[in-house]
């Protein structure tokens, strides 16, 4: 039977994937309460949620997932029956220059959420309960030229970011094995789409091309990533939350591998025509730079378990998704300008007057 949550706690809902998930979930589940707990780091942007900020099904709490009393209070007061846990430090490059916050948020934060969820679930305050950990294919490490990550691939994280996510995934497993907490764990490949912070490859390329800035390509540009539209990720999460058996792990991906340099060339060419530039003009901005230390060579996801068990498949073709994404950035230059100038950080104060709602 399908699990039908009535009150969902989304952590990190002001970030890229969390905000896309909230839009998609609220549209598909009228009447289900969604509480967004986010402490608004540099990556948290409430402007991502302006379209639903007055929706009666939605509310925002500014707070940190490591704050156990706050988490306990939200779980109890709002009779939360599902936690969808996105909140994290998510950028590999930042984890190389400053790993501590990755351990604090991604490992300790997940443990706090699990522990408070365990107490809440064991108190019998709600009938059904699910804890869904949103994770990444990066926990599996790096592939050679062939093969795919399956859910049985051993964890072999290579960056401080992926190690912190792997640590969190193991805690999720431990809370299921030790306490029986009904947990779920998804591991997705690289996402792209609206509201993507322009430190990550695709939005960085779009932003720099528009502004005629250099396009930094790490190493030889032959590293491979497997790209999925963020809205497809959102629908997969909803399917797993509602239909997967507690304790299970699902890979999420769209079978869409690209070498970085091919993505860079594609985005350059699509923007040549949109910006009225000569064919090939944007490629002149490409600049090969020093490689990322420990740069994983290739990711490729086998998502057949998700397809076979739960019937999920992506709706976007890459051709459609990347074209729409480029158009979204061109149509939302104000959003980009506010992110790059830092103005987006003042929005919370103006909108919420300094207090949590
Ligand atoms: P993001 O960096 O865009 O957003 C993270 C959000 O978490 C922000 O809103 C931030 O303010 C919030 N946050 C950070 N620390 C917090 C804390 N201590 N308490 C409360 N909120 C906090 O990240 P994203 O790209 O949207 O990724 C979301 C999740 O999905 C992460 O767990 C990431 O590991 C996972 N993931 C991302 C990708 C991808 O391609 N971006 C792919 C697979 C999995
Ligand atoms: O695979 C899922 C992961 O995808 C998520 O878990 C992470 O949160 C998310 O950030 C993403 O990690 P990557 O490191 O793959 O994404 P990023 O956009 O940083 O880089 C994509 C590829 O492009 C990677 O091989 C590094 C390269 N790159 C990146 C940047 C920012 C460049 O060549 N130049 C750049 O300027």
GROMACS .gro file of C-alpha atoms in nm, residues 53 65 198 297:
model
    4
   53UNK     CA    1   0.551   3.140  -0.015
   65UNK     CA    2   1.951   2.080   1.135
  198UNK     CA    3   2.624   2.943  -1.035
  297UNK     CA    4   3.701   1.046  -1.352
   0.00000   0.00000   0.00000
